[in-house]
C-alpha cells in the first residue's frame, strides 16, 4: 500500500505536523490502496507563509519567464500522462480508458490553455489619460473535488501561476493520488519553491482554515453547493475574493423533429459518463409528450449497452461511483424517486448483475418524471437520468429554467437557428447546441446556486487578476490649433 505522509511545501516534501491519517479506498475493490496524512491549521500556515514569501519574485517575473516555466510543466506532465491516468482510475474509479482519454487529457489541455492565454494577454490598456493594468491577486487557496480531479486542479493551478499568483492546493482527501503526482510534475519542471504548495486534509481540518485565512487573497472552490455556502461564509470576514463552481441539474431539451434515436442515445450516454459524476451532466431529459415512450426505450437501450466492471479492464465502460458516501447518497436518491412515483424504466437499487463488490450503481432511467419531484430538482451525482415530458416549447423552456441551479444546458433541435433561439432563453452559464462539445478556451461556470466566477480560458485567467487604475499616467494630449 502506498504511503503519502508528507506535504509539498516551499519546494520540498515535508512531514505533516499532526498524526491524523486517512486511507484512500479503491472504489472497485473497496479496499485501501494508499494512506495519506491529514493536515491541520499548522500545515496550512506553513504553506501559506511559503506562498507569501514567494509571491513578490514570482509576480515580478516577465511574461516570457513564466511561459518558460509553464512549458516545462507541460512537458513534465506529458511524460507522466499514463501514471496520472492510472492514479485517477485507482482513486475515484473511472475506467482507465476514460481516465486516459478524458481525465488526464483535460488536465494537459488546461495547462496548454493557460500558456496560450498568457502569451497573448494584454495586461495594460489606456482609457483617456488613465493607464489600467491587471496584476496578480496574490496568494490563492485552491480546493478541488474528487470527480474530475486533474481537470479541476489544472484549470485552477495553470491560470493562477500564469497570472503570477502563488498557490496552496487542497485536493480532495478521498482522491489525492493524482494531485500528489501533479505536485511531482511541478517540482520536476522547476517551479520555484513556494510558488506551488500542496496540503492534504479534509474540510474541517484544512478547507475551513483556508477559507478563513487572512493571508490568502483569493479562494477558488469546486464542490457541492452546500459546501460552497460554508466556504463563502468562512471567507466573508477577510473579504477575500471567492470563485465557486458548484452543483447543477442540467436540462437537455429535445425539440420535435430532431433525430430522436441519435439525440436520446447521446443525451443518455452524456448523463452516464464518468458514472454520472459531472456537475454539468445533462440529468433532466425534456422530450415532447408524444415522443416520451419512444425516447424512454432509446434511453433504456443506451443504459443497458454500458458494461460495468473492473475500471482497469479495457472493455469496461462504466466504473463505480467514487466512494462509499456517494454510493449511499445515490442509492437513497433512487429510493426517493421510487417513493415519489417516478417510473423506473431500467436500473434501480441493486448492483449490476455479476458484481458482488464495488460502489456500483446501475445506469438508471426514470420516466414520467415531474419537475416537482426531488429526483428532478436535487443533484444526484450518479448515473441517473430523469425523462420529463412536455407539451409545448414554451413549457419546456419554463421547466428547464425552473431550478435553483444554472450551470449547463443542452439543446437538440432540427436546425442550428432553432437551437440558438432556445439557448438565448435558458438561464445557464453554458449551453451545448446540437451535440457540441465544451471548449476549454471558453468560460466554464454557472448562474444562481451553481456558483460565481468562471474557469477556463481568458476569463478563468482573469479571476486571478486585480485591476489597478493609474490616473494621469498618460501624457496630456495637445489640442490641435
GROMACS .gro file of C-alpha atoms in nm, residues 187-409:
model
  223
  187UNK     CA    1   0.872   2.005  -0.888
  188UNK     CA    2   1.038   1.829  -1.181
  189UNK     CA    3   0.954   2.126  -1.405
  190UNK     CA    4   1.144   2.362  -1.179
  191UNK     CA    5   0.858   2.571  -1.044
  192UNK     CA    6   1.031   2.793  -0.785
  193UNK     CA    7   0.993   2.699  -0.417
  194UNK     CA    8   0.679   2.836  -0.255
  195UNK     CA    9   0.502   2.913  -0.582
  196UNK     CA   10   0.303   2.589  -0.561
  197UNK     CA   11   0.222   2.414  -0.233
  198UNK     CA   12   0.002   2.112  -0.153
  199UNK     CA   13  -0.155   2.024   0.180
  200UNK     CA   14  -0.382   1.721   0.208
  201UNK     CA   15  -0.670   1.742   0.451
  202UNK     CA   16  -1.042   1.735   0.500
  203UNK     CA   17  -1.285   2.024   0.502
  204UNK     CA   18  -1.292   2.086   0.879
  205UNK     CA   19  -0.916   2.042   0.919
  206UNK     CA   20  -0.781   2.241   0.623
  207UNK     CA   21  -1.063   2.366   0.400
  208UNK     CA   22  -1.231   2.582   0.662
  209UNK     CA   23  -0.897   2.723   0.777
  210UNK     CA   24  -0.806   2.801   0.418
  211UNK     CA   25  -1.130   2.989   0.360
  212UNK     CA   26  -1.082   3.197   0.675
  213UNK     CA   27  -0.705   3.254   0.641
  214UNK     CA   28  -0.617   3.623   0.648
  215UNK     CA   29  -0.307   3.577   0.429
  216UNK     CA   30  -0.495   3.407   0.146
  217UNK     CA   31  -0.610   3.672  -0.101
  218UNK     CA   32  -0.838   3.462  -0.316
  219UNK     CA   33  -1.015   3.128  -0.280
  220UNK     CA   34  -1.119   2.910  -0.574
  221UNK     CA   35  -1.354   2.630  -0.472
  222UNK     CA   36  -1.519   2.346  -0.666
  223UNK     CA   37  -1.766   2.120  -0.490
  224UNK     CA   38  -2.122   2.091  -0.373
  225UNK     CA   39  -2.344   2.395  -0.328
  226UNK     CA   40  -2.382   2.312   0.042
  227UNK     CA   41  -2.004   2.314   0.093
  228UNK     CA   42  -1.972   2.626  -0.122
  229UNK     CA   43  -2.207   2.816   0.107
  230UNK     CA   44  -1.996   2.717   0.409
  231UNK     CA   45  -1.676   2.826   0.232
  232UNK     CA   46  -1.824   3.164   0.139
  233UNK     CA   47  -1.935   3.227   0.497
  234UNK     CA   48  -1.594   3.134   0.634
  235UNK     CA   49  -1.424   3.365   0.383
  236UNK     CA   50  -1.650   3.664   0.446
  237UNK     CA   51  -1.463   3.804   0.746
  238UNK     CA   52  -1.144   3.851   0.544
  239UNK     CA   53  -1.327   3.992   0.239
  240UNK     CA   54  -1.122   3.777   0.006
  241UNK     CA   55  -1.235   3.704  -0.347
  242UNK     CA   56  -1.422   3.373  -0.367
  243UNK     CA   57  -1.478   3.199  -0.701
  244UNK     CA   58  -1.706   2.897  -0.687
  245UNK     CA   59  -1.802   2.620  -0.928
  246UNK     CA   60  -2.084   2.432  -0.760
  247UNK     CA   61  -2.369   2.195  -0.835
  248UNK     CA   62  -2.602   2.153  -1.129
  249UNK     CA   63  -2.918   1.986  -1.253
  250UNK     CA   64  -2.872   2.046  -1.621
  251UNK     CA   65  -3.165   2.011  -1.864
  252UNK     CA   66  -3.140   1.864  -2.213
  253UNK     CA   67  -3.421   1.993  -2.435
  254UNK     CA   68  -3.514   1.767  -2.727
  255UNK     CA   69  -3.721   1.954  -2.983
  256UNK     CA   70  -3.969   1.779  -3.210
  257UNK     CA   71  -3.817   1.697  -3.548
  258UNK     CA   72  -3.471   1.609  -3.420
  259UNK     CA   73  -3.317   1.269  -3.499
  260UNK     CA   74  -3.464   1.106  -3.189
  261UNK     CA   75  -3.255   0.788  -3.183
  262UNK     CA   76  -2.926   0.974  -3.213
  263UNK     CA   77  -3.017   1.261  -2.979
  264UNK     CA   78  -3.158   1.046  -2.698
  265UNK     CA   79  -2.870   0.799  -2.708
  266UNK     CA   80  -2.618   1.082  -2.695
  267UNK     CA   81  -2.811   1.250  -2.411
  268UNK     CA   82  -2.823   0.930  -2.206
  269UNK     CA   83  -2.456   0.846  -2.254
  270UNK     CA   84  -2.357   1.203  -2.164
  271UNK     CA   85  -2.555   1.167  -1.842
  272UNK     CA   86  -2.391   0.835  -1.753
  273UNK     CA   87  -2.037   0.940  -1.847
  274UNK     CA   88  -1.795   0.931  -1.554
  275UNK     CA   89  -2.066   0.731  -1.370
  276UNK     CA   90  -2.282   1.043  -1.372
  277UNK     CA   91  -2.033   1.231  -1.154
  278UNK     CA   92  -2.012   1.554  -1.351
  279UNK     CA   93  -2.161   1.879  -1.227
  280UNK     CA   94  -2.266   1.971  -1.583
  281UNK     CA   95  -2.415   1.630  -1.672
  282UNK     CA   96  -2.750   1.653  -1.860
  283UNK     CA   97  -2.955   1.471  -1.596
  284UNK     CA   98  -3.300   1.605  -1.696
  285UNK     CA   99  -3.410   1.499  -2.045
  286UNK     CA  100  -3.708   1.703  -2.160
  287UNK     CA  101  -3.895   1.544  -2.453
  288UNK     CA  102  -4.226   1.615  -2.635
  289UNK     CA  103  -4.502   1.419  -2.460
  290UNK     CA  104  -4.593   1.225  -2.774
  291UNK     CA  105  -4.230   1.105  -2.803
  292UNK     CA  106  -4.191   1.013  -2.438
  293UNK     CA  107  -4.236   0.636  -2.480
  294UNK     CA  108  -4.001   0.617  -2.778
  295UNK     CA  109  -3.738   0.833  -2.603
  296UNK     CA  110  -3.757   0.617  -2.292
  297UNK     CA  111  -3.699   0.298  -2.493
  298UNK     CA  112  -3.392   0.450  -2.659
  299UNK     CA  113  -3.251   0.572  -2.324
  300UNK     CA  114  -3.304   0.226  -2.173
  301UNK     CA  115  -3.116   0.066  -2.460
  302UNK     CA  116  -2.830   0.313  -2.416
  303UNK     CA  117  -2.814   0.243  -2.042
  304UNK     CA  118  -2.811  -0.131  -2.094
  305UNK     CA  119  -2.534  -0.104  -2.355
  306UNK     CA  120  -2.286   0.009  -2.090
  307UNK     CA  121  -2.052  -0.250  -1.942
  308UNK     CA  122  -1.980  -0.207  -1.570
  309UNK     CA  123  -1.677  -0.379  -1.426
  310UNK     CA  124  -1.313  -0.352  -1.329
  311UNK     CA  125  -1.201   0.001  -1.425
  312UNK     CA  126  -0.865  -0.136  -1.537
  313UNK     CA  127  -1.032  -0.371  -1.788
  314UNK     CA  128  -1.029  -0.218  -2.137
  315UNK     CA  129  -1.383  -0.345  -2.201
  316UNK     CA  130  -1.531  -0.158  -1.903
  317UNK     CA  131  -1.739   0.148  -1.994
  318UNK     CA  132  -1.898   0.219  -1.654
  319UNK     CA  133  -1.698   0.234  -1.334
  320UNK     CA  134  -1.819   0.252  -0.976
  321UNK     CA  135  -1.910   0.581  -0.813
  322UNK     CA  136  -1.613   0.728  -0.633
  323UNK     CA  137  -1.666   0.645  -0.267
  324UNK     CA  138  -1.893   0.486  -0.009
  325UNK     CA  139  -2.057   0.814   0.090
  326UNK     CA  140  -2.154   0.889  -0.268
  327UNK     CA  141  -2.274   0.532  -0.320
  328UNK     CA  142  -2.512   0.562  -0.027
  329UNK     CA  143  -2.634   0.902  -0.143
  330UNK     CA  144  -2.709   0.791  -0.499
  331UNK     CA  145  -2.897   0.483  -0.381
  332UNK     CA  146  -3.104   0.696  -0.143
  333UNK     CA  147  -3.188   0.932  -0.430
  334UNK     CA  148  -3.305   0.636  -0.641
  335UNK     CA  149  -3.516   0.515  -0.349
  336UNK     CA  150  -3.666   0.862  -0.322
  337UNK     CA  151  -3.759   0.854  -0.691
  338UNK     CA  152  -3.935   0.522  -0.639
  339UNK     CA  153  -4.126   0.659  -0.340
  340UNK     CA  154  -4.226   0.967  -0.538
  341UNK     CA  155  -4.383   0.756  -0.810
  342UNK     CA  156  -4.134   0.807  -1.091
  343UNK     CA  157  -4.146   0.513  -1.333
  344UNK     CA  158  -3.831   0.300  -1.314
  345UNK     CA  159  -3.755   0.212  -1.676
  346UNK     CA  160  -3.421   0.044  -1.605
  347UNK     CA  161  -3.162   0.022  -1.328
  348UNK     CA  162  -3.250   0.057  -0.963
  349UNK     CA  163  -3.101  -0.006  -0.621
  350UNK     CA  164  -2.912  -0.329  -0.677
  351UNK     CA  165  -2.557  -0.362  -0.805
  352UNK     CA  166  -2.521  -0.461  -1.170
  353UNK     CA  167  -2.554  -0.834  -1.227
  354UNK     CA  168  -2.237  -1.030  -1.159
  355UNK     CA  169  -2.072  -0.765  -0.940
  356UNK     CA  170  -2.066  -0.852  -0.571
  357UNK     CA  171  -1.828  -0.574  -0.468
  358UNK     CA  172  -1.751  -0.217  -0.560
  359UNK     CA  173  -1.958   0.101  -0.533
  360UNK     CA  174  -2.151   0.022  -0.850
  361UNK     CA  175  -2.483   0.183  -0.935
  362UNK     CA  176  -2.678   0.052  -1.231
  363UNK     CA  177  -2.731   0.317  -1.501
  364UNK     CA  178  -3.085   0.415  -1.407
  365UNK     CA  179  -3.360   0.575  -1.616
  366UNK     CA  180  -3.669   0.724  -1.456
  367UNK     CA  181  -3.962   0.801  -1.691
  368UNK     CA  182  -4.277   1.007  -1.638
  369UNK     CA  183  -4.087   1.237  -1.403
  370UNK     CA  184  -4.246   1.560  -1.284
  371UNK     CA  185  -4.026   1.865  -1.239
  372UNK     CA  186  -4.155   1.890  -0.881
  373UNK     CA  187  -4.003   1.554  -0.781
  374UNK     CA  188  -3.683   1.552  -0.578
  375UNK     CA  189  -3.508   1.340  -0.842
  376UNK     CA  190  -3.571   1.623  -1.091
  377UNK     CA  191  -3.462   1.901  -0.857
  378UNK     CA  192  -3.172   1.770  -0.649
  379UNK     CA  193  -2.824   1.696  -0.780
  380UNK     CA  194  -2.783   1.318  -0.756
  381UNK     CA  195  -2.426   1.293  -0.891
  382UNK     CA  196  -2.464   0.938  -1.012
  383UNK     CA  197  -2.573   0.755  -1.330
  384UNK     CA  198  -2.942   0.853  -1.302
  385UNK     CA  199  -3.138   1.006  -1.591
  386UNK     CA  200  -3.482   1.161  -1.547
  387UNK     CA  201  -3.710   1.189  -1.851
  388UNK     CA  202  -3.971   1.466  -1.832
  389UNK     CA  203  -4.249   1.501  -2.092
  390UNK     CA  204  -4.360   1.848  -2.204
  391UNK     CA  205  -4.650   1.981  -2.408
  392UNK     CA  206  -4.510   2.292  -2.579
  393UNK     CA  207  -4.174   2.452  -2.641
  394UNK     CA  208  -4.265   2.734  -2.404
  395UNK     CA  209  -4.339   2.480  -2.133
  396UNK     CA  210  -4.006   2.307  -2.198
  397UNK     CA  211  -3.811   2.631  -2.158
  398UNK     CA  212  -4.000   2.714  -1.838
  399UNK     CA  213  -3.929   2.365  -1.700
  400UNK     CA  214  -3.561   2.391  -1.793
  401UNK     CA  215  -3.530   2.721  -1.605
  402UNK     CA  216  -3.732   2.602  -1.304
  403UNK     CA  217  -3.433   2.509  -1.090
  404UNK     CA  218  -3.212   2.667  -0.824
  405UNK     CA  219  -2.914   2.577  -1.041
  406UNK     CA  220  -2.791   2.720  -1.368
  407UNK     CA  221  -2.464   2.556  -1.464
  408UNK     CA  222  -2.523   2.399  -1.803
  409UNK     CA  223  -2.798   2.316  -2.052
   0.00000   0.00000   0.00000
